[in-house]
Amino acid sequence: MGIIIALFHDVGYLRKSSESERANGAEFTSVHVSRGAAFLEDYLPKIGLARWVPIATEVIHYTGYERAFDAISAPDPRDHKLGHLVGTADLLAQMADRCYLEKCRDRLYAEFVLGGVALPMSTTGAVNVKYASGLDLLRQTPQFMAAMRSSRLEAGFDHAYRYLDILYDGRNPYIEAIDRNVQYLQQILRSENWRLLRRQPPVFAALADPMANTRTLMVGAIKKAWG
């Protein structure tokens, strides 16, 4: 079950054929985990795994922010431990990525704009600026990474990342990589030399130029937000 949840934990970003009014899956950022749970509820019975639906649709929420961890319902403590493992793997893979900083600036910001995270609307219709640009997002990234390490990797997921230590003679290369990313970003923030972020990881998508398409959608969303 853990492998299936890991494989499909971001499936909620996919647009359905009936959702042609949506220009990009990033628009589902704030609800993609719930959409993923709905997908598992529909898909698992089709492959003979209906018995896993009640647990899988709960445990998947350990990979997101839509539900507090203490609101995740699972009868067996091992199910929660599985959630800790999947949530840890998801977060470690993101923050330990050698291209994490470039992805935050060049890709995540656009996703946050399209998903209503960067420029959320208040109940009065006013625009709130959470992230003004990709660089502004990077400036806030050290605090974000520290918060994720404390609230999720350590507290929320009960230090599950430590299970990796035995594989590397007491070391944890993922935590080390996260530390390197933080240190490198802090160096860049002190110098304001953004050219130090020069990696350009490939994008695998159906569109010929997905980055250009996403940037166009992002600019349109920003213009719409500011009227």
CSV table of C-alpha atoms in Angstrom, one decimal:
chain,number,residue,atom,x,y,z
A,1,MET,CA,0.0,0.0,0.0
A,2,GLY,CA,2.8,2.4,0.8
A,3,ILE,CA,4.3,2.0,-2.7
A,4,ILE,CA,0.9,2.7,-4.3
A,5,ILE,CA,0.4,5.8,-2.2
A,6,ALA,CA,3.9,7.0,-3.0
A,7,LEU,CA,3.3,6.4,-6.7
A,8,PHE,CA,0.0,8.2,-6.8
A,9,HIS,CA,0.4,10.9,-4.1
A,10,ASP,CA,0.5,13.7,-6.6
A,11,VAL,CA,-2.0,12.3,-9.1
A,12,GLY,CA,-4.4,15.0,-8.0
A,13,TYR,CA,-2.5,17.5,-10.1
A,14,LEU,CA,-3.7,15.7,-13.3
A,15,ARG,CA,-6.6,17.3,-15.1
A,16,LYS,CA,-9.6,15.1,-16.0
A,17,SER,CA,-10.9,15.2,-19.6
A,18,SER,CA,-14.0,16.9,-18.2
A,19,GLU,CA,-11.9,19.7,-16.7
A,20,SER,CA,-10.9,21.4,-20.0
A,21,GLU,CA,-11.7,24.8,-18.4
A,22,ARG,CA,-8.5,24.3,-16.3
A,23,ALA,CA,-5.4,25.5,-18.1
A,24,ASN,CA,-2.9,23.7,-15.9
A,25,GLY,CA,-2.8,21.1,-13.1
A,26,ALA,CA,-1.1,23.6,-10.8
A,27,GLU,CA,-4.5,25.2,-10.3
A,28,PHE,CA,-5.3,22.2,-8.1
A,29,THR,CA,-2.3,22.9,-5.7
A,30,SER,CA,-4.4,23.6,-2.6
A,31,VAL,CA,-6.7,20.5,-3.1
A,32,HIS,CA,-4.5,18.0,-5.0
A,33,VAL,CA,-4.1,15.6,-2.1
A,34,SER,CA,-7.9,15.3,-1.6
A,35,ARG,CA,-8.2,14.8,-5.4
A,36,GLY,CA,-5.5,12.1,-5.1
A,37,ALA,CA,-7.6,10.4,-2.3
A,38,ALA,CA,-10.6,10.5,-4.6
A,39,PHE,CA,-8.6,8.9,-7.4
A,40,LEU,CA,-7.5,6.1,-5.1
A,41,GLU,CA,-11.1,5.5,-3.9
A,42,ASP,CA,-12.1,5.1,-7.5
A,43,TYR,CA,-9.0,3.2,-8.8
A,44,LEU,CA,-8.1,0.7,-6.1
A,45,PRO,CA,-11.3,-1.3,-6.5
A,46,LYS,CA,-10.6,-1.6,-10.2
A,47,ILE,CA,-7.4,-3.4,-9.5
A,48,GLY,CA,-8.7,-5.7,-6.8
A,49,LEU,CA,-7.5,-3.6,-3.8
A,50,ALA,CA,-10.8,-2.3,-2.6
A,51,ARG,CA,-9.9,-3.3,1.0
A,52,TRP,CA,-7.2,-0.7,1.0
A,53,VAL,CA,-9.4,2.2,0.2
A,54,PRO,CA,-10.3,3.3,3.7
A,55,ILE,CA,-6.7,3.5,4.8
A,56,ALA,CA,-5.0,4.7,1.6
A,57,THR,CA,-7.4,7.6,1.3
A,58,GLU,CA,-6.4,8.7,4.8
A,59,VAL,CA,-2.7,8.0,4.7
A,60,ILE,CA,-2.1,9.9,1.5
A,61,HIS,CA,-2.8,13.1,3.5
A,62,TYR,CA,0.6,12.7,5.2
A,63,THR,CA,2.0,14.0,1.9
A,64,GLY,CA,0.0,17.3,2.0
A,65,TYR,CA,-1.2,20.3,4.0
A,66,GLU,CA,-5.0,20.0,3.6
A,67,ARG,CA,-5.6,18.1,6.8
A,68,ALA,CA,-3.9,18.2,10.2
A,69,PHE,CA,-2.0,15.0,11.0
A,70,ASP,CA,-4.1,14.4,14.2
A,71,ALA,CA,-7.2,14.5,11.9
A,72,ILE,CA,-5.9,11.6,9.8
A,73,SER,CA,-8.0,8.5,10.7
A,74,ALA,CA,-6.4,5.1,10.7
A,75,PRO,CA,-7.1,2.3,13.2
A,76,ASP,CA,-3.6,0.7,13.3
A,77,PRO,CA,-0.6,2.7,14.5
A,78,ARG,CA,1.4,1.0,11.7
A,79,ASP,CA,-0.8,2.8,9.2
A,80,HIS,CA,0.3,6.1,10.7
A,81,LYS,CA,3.9,4.9,10.7
A,82,LEU,CA,3.5,4.2,7.0
A,83,GLY,CA,2.3,7.7,6.5
A,84,HIS,CA,5.4,9.0,8.3
A,85,LEU,CA,7.6,7.1,5.9
A,86,VAL,CA,5.8,8.2,2.8
A,87,GLY,CA,5.6,11.8,4.0
A,88,THR,CA,9.3,11.8,4.9
A,89,ALA,CA,10.3,10.3,1.5
A,90,ASP,CA,8.3,13.0,-0.3
A,91,LEU,CA,9.8,15.9,1.7
A,92,LEU,CA,13.4,14.6,1.6
A,93,ALA,CA,13.2,14.0,-2.1
A,94,GLN,CA,12.2,17.6,-2.7
A,95,MET,CA,14.5,19.4,-0.4
A,96,ALA,CA,17.6,17.2,-1.0
A,97,ASP,CA,17.4,17.6,-4.8
A,98,ARG,CA,20.5,19.2,-6.2
A,99,CYS,CA,18.2,21.4,-8.4
A,100,TYR,CA,15.8,22.3,-5.6
A,101,LEU,CA,16.7,26.0,-5.4
A,102,GLU,CA,16.4,26.5,-9.2
A,103,LYS,CA,13.1,24.6,-9.2
A,104,CYS,CA,11.8,26.8,-6.4
A,105,ARG,CA,12.6,30.0,-8.4
A,106,ASP,CA,11.8,28.8,-11.9
A,107,ARG,CA,9.0,26.3,-11.4
A,108,LEU,CA,7.4,26.3,-8.0
A,109,TYR,CA,6.7,30.0,-8.0
A,110,ALA,CA,4.7,29.7,-11.2
A,111,GLU,CA,2.8,26.7,-9.7
A,112,PHE,CA,2.1,28.8,-6.6
A,113,VAL,CA,0.7,31.7,-8.8
A,114,LEU,CA,-1.5,29.4,-10.7
A,115,GLY,CA,-2.6,27.6,-7.6
A,116,GLY,CA,-3.6,30.8,-5.7
A,117,VAL,CA,-0.8,30.3,-3.2
A,118,ALA,CA,1.5,33.1,-4.1
A,119,LEU,CA,-1.2,35.8,-4.4
A,120,PRO,CA,-4.2,34.5,-2.4
A,121,MET,CA,-7.5,36.4,-2.4
A,122,SER,CA,-9.0,37.5,0.9
A,123,THR,CA,-12.7,37.1,1.7
A,124,THR,CA,-13.1,40.8,0.6
A,125,GLY,CA,-11.5,40.1,-2.8
A,126,ALA,CA,-8.3,41.9,-2.0
A,127,VAL,CA,-5.0,40.4,-3.2
A,128,ASN,CA,-2.6,39.2,-0.5
A,129,VAL,CA,1.0,38.9,-1.5
A,130,LYS,CA,2.6,35.9,0.0
A,131,TYR,CA,5.4,35.5,-2.6
A,132,ALA,CA,6.0,38.5,-4.8
A,133,SER,CA,8.3,36.7,-7.2
A,134,GLY,CA,10.5,33.6,-7.6
A,135,LEU,CA,13.3,35.4,-5.9
A,136,ASP,CA,11.0,36.4,-3.0
A,137,LEU,CA,10.1,32.8,-2.6
A,138,LEU,CA,13.8,31.9,-2.4
A,139,ARG,CA,14.3,34.5,0.2
A,140,GLN,CA,11.7,32.8,2.4
A,141,THR,CA,12.9,29.3,1.6
A,142,PRO,CA,15.5,28.9,4.5
A,143,GLN,CA,12.7,29.6,7.0
A,144,PHE,CA,10.4,27.2,5.2
A,145,MET,CA,13.0,24.4,5.2
A,146,ALA,CA,13.7,24.9,8.9
A,147,ALA,CA,10.0,24.8,9.6
A,148,MET,CA,9.5,21.6,7.6
A,149,ARG,CA,12.4,20.0,9.3
A,150,SER,CA,11.1,20.8,12.7
A,151,SER,CA,7.3,20.4,12.3
A,152,ARG,CA,7.3,17.5,9.8
A,153,LEU,CA,10.5,15.6,9.6
A,154,GLU,CA,11.1,15.6,13.3
A,155,ALA,CA,7.7,16.2,15.1
A,156,GLY,CA,5.0,15.2,12.6
A,157,PHE,CA,6.8,12.2,11.1
A,158,ASP,CA,8.5,11.2,14.4
A,159,HIS,CA,12.0,11.4,13.0
A,160,ALA,CA,11.4,8.6,10.5
A,161,TYR,CA,14.3,9.9,8.4
A,162,ARG,CA,16.6,8.4,10.9
A,163,TYR,CA,15.8,4.9,9.5
A,164,LEU,CA,18.0,5.8,6.6
A,165,ASP,CA,21.1,6.1,8.9
A,166,ILE,CA,21.6,2.4,9.1
A,167,LEU,CA,22.0,2.2,5.3
A,168,TYR,CA,24.8,4.7,5.3
A,169,ASP,CA,26.9,3.7,8.4
A,170,GLY,CA,25.2,6.3,10.6
A,171,ARG,CA,25.2,9.1,8.0
A,172,ASN,CA,22.1,10.5,6.3
A,173,PRO,CA,23.0,11.8,2.8
A,174,TYR,CA,19.6,13.3,2.3
A,175,ILE,CA,19.8,15.5,5.4
A,176,GLU,CA,23.4,16.4,4.4
A,177,ALA,CA,22.1,17.4,1.0
A,178,ILE,CA,19.4,19.5,2.6
A,179,ASP,CA,22.0,21.2,4.7
A,180,ARG,CA,24.1,22.0,1.7
A,181,ASN,CA,21.1,23.5,-0.1
A,182,VAL,CA,20.4,25.7,2.8
A,183,GLN,CA,24.0,26.8,3.2
A,184,TYR,CA,24.3,27.5,-0.6
A,185,LEU,CA,21.1,29.5,-0.6
A,186,GLN,CA,22.2,31.6,2.4
A,187,GLN,CA,25.5,32.3,0.5
A,188,ILE,CA,23.5,33.5,-2.5
A,189,LEU,CA,21.2,35.6,-0.3
A,190,ARG,CA,24.1,37.3,1.3
A,191,SER,CA,25.8,38.1,-2.1
A,192,GLU,CA,22.6,38.6,-4.1
A,193,ASN,CA,24.5,36.8,-6.9
A,194,TRP,CA,21.6,34.9,-8.5
A,195,ARG,CA,23.8,33.7,-11.3
A,196,LEU,CA,25.0,31.1,-8.9
A,197,LEU,CA,21.7,29.3,-9.5
A,198,ARG,CA,22.6,28.1,-13.0
A,199,ARG,CA,21.3,24.5,-13.1
A,200,GLN,CA,18.6,23.8,-15.7
A,201,PRO,CA,17.1,20.4,-15.0
A,202,PRO,CA,15.1,18.8,-17.9
A,203,VAL,CA,11.3,19.0,-18.0
A,204,PHE,CA,9.4,15.9,-19.2
A,205,ALA,CA,6.0,16.9,-20.5
A,206,ALA,CA,3.7,16.4,-23.5
A,207,LEU,CA,4.0,20.1,-24.5
A,208,ALA,CA,7.0,21.0,-26.7
A,209,ASP,CA,7.9,24.0,-24.5
A,210,PRO,CA,6.2,23.5,-21.1
A,211,MET,CA,8.1,26.1,-19.3
A,212,ALA,CA,7.2,28.8,-21.8
A,213,ASN,CA,3.6,27.7,-21.6
A,214,THR,CA,3.6,27.8,-17.8
A,215,ARG,CA,5.2,31.3,-17.8
A,216,THR,CA,2.6,32.6,-20.1
A,217,LEU,CA,-0.2,31.2,-17.9
A,218,MET,CA,1.6,32.7,-14.8
A,219,VAL,CA,1.8,36.2,-16.3
A,220,GLY,CA,-1.9,36.0,-17.3
A,221,ALA,CA,-2.8,34.9,-13.7
A,222,ILE,CA,-0.8,37.8,-12.2
A,223,LYS,CA,-2.4,40.3,-14.5
A,224,LYS,CA,-5.9,38.9,-13.6
A,225,ALA,CA,-5.1,39.1,-9.9
A,226,TRP,CA,-4.2,42.7,-10.0
A,227,GLY,CA,-7.1,43.5,-12.4
